Coordinates of C-alpha atoms and ligand atoms in Angstrom, one line a residue:
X1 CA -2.6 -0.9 24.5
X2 CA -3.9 -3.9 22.5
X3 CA -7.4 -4.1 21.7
X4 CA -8.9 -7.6 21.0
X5 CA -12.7 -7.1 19.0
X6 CA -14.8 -9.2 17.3
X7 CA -15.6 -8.7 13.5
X8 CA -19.3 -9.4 13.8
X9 CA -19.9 -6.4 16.7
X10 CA -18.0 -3.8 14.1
X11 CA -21.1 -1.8 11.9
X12 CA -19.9 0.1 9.3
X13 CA -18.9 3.3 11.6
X14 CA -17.4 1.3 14.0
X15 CA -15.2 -0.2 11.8
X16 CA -13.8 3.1 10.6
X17 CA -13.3 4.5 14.3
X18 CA -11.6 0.8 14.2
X19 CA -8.9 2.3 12.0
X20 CA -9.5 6.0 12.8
X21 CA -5.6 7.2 12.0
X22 CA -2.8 7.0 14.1
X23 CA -1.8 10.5 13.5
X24 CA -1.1 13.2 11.1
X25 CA 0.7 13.1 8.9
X26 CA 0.5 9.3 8.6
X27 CA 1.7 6.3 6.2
X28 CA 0.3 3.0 6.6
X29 CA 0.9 -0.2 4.9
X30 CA -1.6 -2.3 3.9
X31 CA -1.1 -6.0 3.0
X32 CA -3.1 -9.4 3.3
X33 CA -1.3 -12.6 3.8
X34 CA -1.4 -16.4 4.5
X35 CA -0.7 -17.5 7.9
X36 CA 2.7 -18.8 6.4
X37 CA 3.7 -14.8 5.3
X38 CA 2.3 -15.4 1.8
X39 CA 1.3 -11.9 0.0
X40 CA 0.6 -13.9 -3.7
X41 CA -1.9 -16.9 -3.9
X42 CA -1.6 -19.5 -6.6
X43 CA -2.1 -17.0 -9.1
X44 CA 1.2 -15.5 -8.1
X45 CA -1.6 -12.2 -7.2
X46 CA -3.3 -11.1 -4.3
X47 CA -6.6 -11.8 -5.6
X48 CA -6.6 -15.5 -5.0
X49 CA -5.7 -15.4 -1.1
X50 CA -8.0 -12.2 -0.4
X51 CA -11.9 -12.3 1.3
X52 CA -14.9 -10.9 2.0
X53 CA -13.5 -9.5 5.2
X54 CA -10.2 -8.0 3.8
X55 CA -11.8 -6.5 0.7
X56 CA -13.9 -3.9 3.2
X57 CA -11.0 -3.2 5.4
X58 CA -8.8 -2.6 1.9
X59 CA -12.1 -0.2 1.1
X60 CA -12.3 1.1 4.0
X61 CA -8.3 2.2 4.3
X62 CA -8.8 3.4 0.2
X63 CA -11.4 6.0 1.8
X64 CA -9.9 7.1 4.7
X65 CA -6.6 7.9 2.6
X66 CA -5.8 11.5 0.9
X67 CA -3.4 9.7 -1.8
X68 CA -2.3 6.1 -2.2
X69 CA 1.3 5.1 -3.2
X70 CA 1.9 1.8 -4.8
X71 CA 4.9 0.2 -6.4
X72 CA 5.0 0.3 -9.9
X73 CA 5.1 -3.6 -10.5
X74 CA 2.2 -4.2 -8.5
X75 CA 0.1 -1.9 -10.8
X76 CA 1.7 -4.0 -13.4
X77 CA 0.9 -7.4 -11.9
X78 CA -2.6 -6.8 -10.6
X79 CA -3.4 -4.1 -13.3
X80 CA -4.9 -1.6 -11.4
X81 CA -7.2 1.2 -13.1
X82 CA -7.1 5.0 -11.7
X83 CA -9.4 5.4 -9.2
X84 CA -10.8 8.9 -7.8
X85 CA -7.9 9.1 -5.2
X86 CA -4.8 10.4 -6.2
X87 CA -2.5 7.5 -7.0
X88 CA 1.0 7.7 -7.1
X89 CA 3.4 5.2 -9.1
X90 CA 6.6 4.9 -7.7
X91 CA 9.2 3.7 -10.4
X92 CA 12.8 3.7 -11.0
X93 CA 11.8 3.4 -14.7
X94 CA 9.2 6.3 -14.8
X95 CA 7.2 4.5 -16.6
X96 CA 3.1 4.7 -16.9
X97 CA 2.0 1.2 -16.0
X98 CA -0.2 -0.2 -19.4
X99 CA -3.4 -0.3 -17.4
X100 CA -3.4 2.7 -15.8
X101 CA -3.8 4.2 -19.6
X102 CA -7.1 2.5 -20.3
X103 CA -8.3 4.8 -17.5
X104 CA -8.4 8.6 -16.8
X105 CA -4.9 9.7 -15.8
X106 CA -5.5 12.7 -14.4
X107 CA -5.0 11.9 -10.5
X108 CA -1.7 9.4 -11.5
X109 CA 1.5 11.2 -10.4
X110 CA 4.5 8.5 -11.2
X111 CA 7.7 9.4 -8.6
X112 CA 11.0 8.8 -10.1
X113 CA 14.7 9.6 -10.8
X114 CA 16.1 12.0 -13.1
X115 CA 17.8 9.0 -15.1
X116 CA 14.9 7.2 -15.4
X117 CA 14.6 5.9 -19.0
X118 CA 11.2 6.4 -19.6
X119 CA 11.1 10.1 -18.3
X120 CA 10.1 11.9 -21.8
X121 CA 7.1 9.8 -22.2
X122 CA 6.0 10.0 -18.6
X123 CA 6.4 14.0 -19.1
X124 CA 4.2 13.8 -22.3
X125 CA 1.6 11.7 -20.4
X126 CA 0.6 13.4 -17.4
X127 CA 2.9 16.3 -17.8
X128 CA 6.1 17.6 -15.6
X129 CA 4.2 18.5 -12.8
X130 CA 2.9 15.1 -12.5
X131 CA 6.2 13.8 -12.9
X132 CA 7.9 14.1 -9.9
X133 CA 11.6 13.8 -10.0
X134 CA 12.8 13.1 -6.5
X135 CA 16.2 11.4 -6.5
X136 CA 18.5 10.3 -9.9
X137 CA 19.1 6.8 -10.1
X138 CA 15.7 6.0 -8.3
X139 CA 13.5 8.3 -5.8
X140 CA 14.1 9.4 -2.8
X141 CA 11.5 8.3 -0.7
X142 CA 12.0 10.4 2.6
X143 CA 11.4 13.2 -0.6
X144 CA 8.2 11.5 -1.5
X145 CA 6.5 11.9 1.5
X146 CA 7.7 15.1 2.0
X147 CA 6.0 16.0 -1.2
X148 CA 2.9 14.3 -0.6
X149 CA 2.6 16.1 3.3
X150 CA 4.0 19.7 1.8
X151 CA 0.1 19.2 -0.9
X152 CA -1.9 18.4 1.9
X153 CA -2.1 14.5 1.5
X154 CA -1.1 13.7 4.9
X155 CA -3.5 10.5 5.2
X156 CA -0.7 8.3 2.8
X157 CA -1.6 4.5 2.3
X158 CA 0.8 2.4 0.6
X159 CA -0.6 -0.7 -1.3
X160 CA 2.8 -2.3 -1.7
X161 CA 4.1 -3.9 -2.9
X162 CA 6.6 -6.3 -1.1
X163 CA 9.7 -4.1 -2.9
X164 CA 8.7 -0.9 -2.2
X165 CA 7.2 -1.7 1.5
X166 CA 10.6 -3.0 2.3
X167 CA 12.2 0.0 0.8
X168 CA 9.6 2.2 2.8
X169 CA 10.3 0.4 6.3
X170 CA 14.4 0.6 5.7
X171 CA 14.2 4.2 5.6
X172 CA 11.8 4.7 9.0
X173 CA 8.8 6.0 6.9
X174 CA 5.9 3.6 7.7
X175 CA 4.0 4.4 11.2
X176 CA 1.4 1.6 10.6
X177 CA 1.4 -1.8 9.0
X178 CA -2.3 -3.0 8.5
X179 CA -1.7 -6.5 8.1
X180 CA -5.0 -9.0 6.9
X181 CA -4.4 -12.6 7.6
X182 CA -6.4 -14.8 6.3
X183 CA -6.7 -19.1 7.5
X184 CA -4.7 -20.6 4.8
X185 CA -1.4 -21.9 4.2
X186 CA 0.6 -22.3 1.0
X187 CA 4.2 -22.8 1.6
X188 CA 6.2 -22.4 -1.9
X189 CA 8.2 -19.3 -3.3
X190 CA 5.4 -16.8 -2.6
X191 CA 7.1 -13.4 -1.8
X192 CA 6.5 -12.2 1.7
X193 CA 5.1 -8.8 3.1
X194 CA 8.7 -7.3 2.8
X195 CA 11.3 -8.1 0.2
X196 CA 14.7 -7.0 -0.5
X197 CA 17.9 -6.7 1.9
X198 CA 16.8 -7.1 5.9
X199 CA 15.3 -4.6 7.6
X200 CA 14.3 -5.1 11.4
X201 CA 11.6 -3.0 12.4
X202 CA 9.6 -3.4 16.3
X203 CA 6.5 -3.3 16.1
X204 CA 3.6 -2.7 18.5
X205 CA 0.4 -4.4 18.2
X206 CA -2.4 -1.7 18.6
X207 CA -5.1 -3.9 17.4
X208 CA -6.5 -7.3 16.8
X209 CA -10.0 -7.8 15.0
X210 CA -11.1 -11.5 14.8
X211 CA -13.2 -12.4 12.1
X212 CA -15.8 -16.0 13.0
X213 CA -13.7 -17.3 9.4
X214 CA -10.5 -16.9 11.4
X215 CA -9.6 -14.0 9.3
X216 CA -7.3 -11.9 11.3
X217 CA -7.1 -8.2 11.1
X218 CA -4.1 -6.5 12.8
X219 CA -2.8 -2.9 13.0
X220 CA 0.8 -2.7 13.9
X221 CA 2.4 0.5 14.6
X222 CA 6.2 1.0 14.2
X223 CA 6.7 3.3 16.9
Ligands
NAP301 N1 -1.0 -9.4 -0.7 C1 -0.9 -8.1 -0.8 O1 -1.5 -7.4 0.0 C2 -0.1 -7.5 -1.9 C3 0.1 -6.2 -2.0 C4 0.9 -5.7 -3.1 C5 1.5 -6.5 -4.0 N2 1.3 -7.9 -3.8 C6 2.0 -8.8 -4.8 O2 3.4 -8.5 -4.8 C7 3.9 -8.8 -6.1 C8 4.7 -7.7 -6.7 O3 5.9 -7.6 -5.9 P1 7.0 -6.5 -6.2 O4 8.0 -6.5 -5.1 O5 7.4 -6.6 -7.6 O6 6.1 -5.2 -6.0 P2 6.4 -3.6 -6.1 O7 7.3 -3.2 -5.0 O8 5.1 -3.0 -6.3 O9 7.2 -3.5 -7.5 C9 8.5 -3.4 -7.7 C10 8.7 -2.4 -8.7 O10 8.2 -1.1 -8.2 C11 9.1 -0.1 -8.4 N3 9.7 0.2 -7.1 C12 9.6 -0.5 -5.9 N4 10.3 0.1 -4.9 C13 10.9 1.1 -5.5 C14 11.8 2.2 -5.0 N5 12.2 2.2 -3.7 N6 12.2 3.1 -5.8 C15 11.8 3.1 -7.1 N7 11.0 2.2 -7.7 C16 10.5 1.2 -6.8 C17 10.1 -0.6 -9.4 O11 9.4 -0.3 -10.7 P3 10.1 -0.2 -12.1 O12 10.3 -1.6 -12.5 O13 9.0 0.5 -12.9 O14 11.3 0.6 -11.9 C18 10.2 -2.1 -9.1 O15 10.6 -2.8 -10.2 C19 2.6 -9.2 -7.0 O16 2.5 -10.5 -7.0 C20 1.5 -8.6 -6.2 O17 0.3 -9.3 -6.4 C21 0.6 -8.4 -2.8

């Protein structure tokens, strides 16, 4: 059933019974967009076509998660720092993004193949057990959540990016895209939500939050 609520009416605990999960285990996407299917501003990031309103949802998922996944290259485009949730790189590479070693790396697992060239460094970095091998050429990702559910991190949030989502929703492992539109339009080359061979997934709109701004806040679930 689609529920239709206003931004202004949702206090803080509201908003988190707002996006109380779907299940459990559970993987949920999170992305913000322009109302043309932009995921990068002008900037080529997502920091120039993000808000107010999409920073506390993006908050708000962060808490409610047990681990976040992100593809390696948007920890390399938006140079993201460890945070105190356990963050997983996934790379066909294996290697540790730059910024993440500025910060503690003591939560960063990195998920990769067994030819991945930069395995011996990864191993030195965080160590094998932190160094997940899940695959050869590149990681399997049915594996990877496998992994992450078999530890206890059930509550999985994927940050993106558009390679990796697309990689997630070919092989039937996101339940819930948590999709932020925000009231602009940039036509241009910007890469979409999803990028990479088609995929056609249904999707079910479970909620709708309308921000006075016209930001639009939507959780889709895939089945
Ligand atoms: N608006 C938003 O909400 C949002 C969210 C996230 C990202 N973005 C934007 O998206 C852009 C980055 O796009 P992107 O497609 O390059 O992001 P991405 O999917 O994070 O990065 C691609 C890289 O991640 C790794 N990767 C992705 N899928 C993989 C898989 N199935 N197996 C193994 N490794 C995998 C590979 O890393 P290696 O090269 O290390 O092998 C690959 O080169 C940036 O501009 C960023 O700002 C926007």
């Amino acid at each position: 059933m689609t529920v239709l609520r206003q931004w202004a009416d949702l206090g803080e605990e509201e908003l988190a019974d707002a996006y109380a999960p779907g299940g459990d285990p559970w993987l949920r996407l999170n992305f913000v967009a322009t109302v043309d299917g932009a995921v990068q501003g002008p900037d080529g990031l997502s920091r120039s076509i993000n808000n107010e309103v999409d920073h506390r949802v993006f908050g708000l998922l962060r808490e409610l998660a047990d681990v976040v996944v992100v593809g390696a290259g948007t920890i390399r485009d938006e140079e993201y720092r460890p945070n105190p949730k356990p963050l997983v790189v996934v790379s066909r590479s294996g290697r540790v993004p730059d910024s993440l070693r500025a910060g503690d790396l003591g939560q960063v697992v990195v998920a990769t193949g067994a030819d991945a060239p930069f395995l011996a460094e990864t191993r030195e970095l965080l160590g094998a057990d932190r160094t997940w091998l899940l695959g050869d050429a590149a990681p399997d990702l049915t594996a990877l959540r496998r992994a992450l559910v078999d530890r206890g991190l059930t509550q999985i949030l994927c940050e993106g990016g558009p390679s990796l989502a697309r990689d997630l929703l070919a092989a039937g492992l996101v339940d819930e895209l948590c999709l932020t539109t925000v009231a602009r339009l940039l036509a241009g080359d910007h890469l979409r939500l999803a990028d990479g061979a088609p995929v056609d997934v249904p999707l079910t709109l479970r909620q709708l939050v309308v921000a006075d701004d016209g930001t639009l806040l939507a959780r889709w679930f895939t089945r």
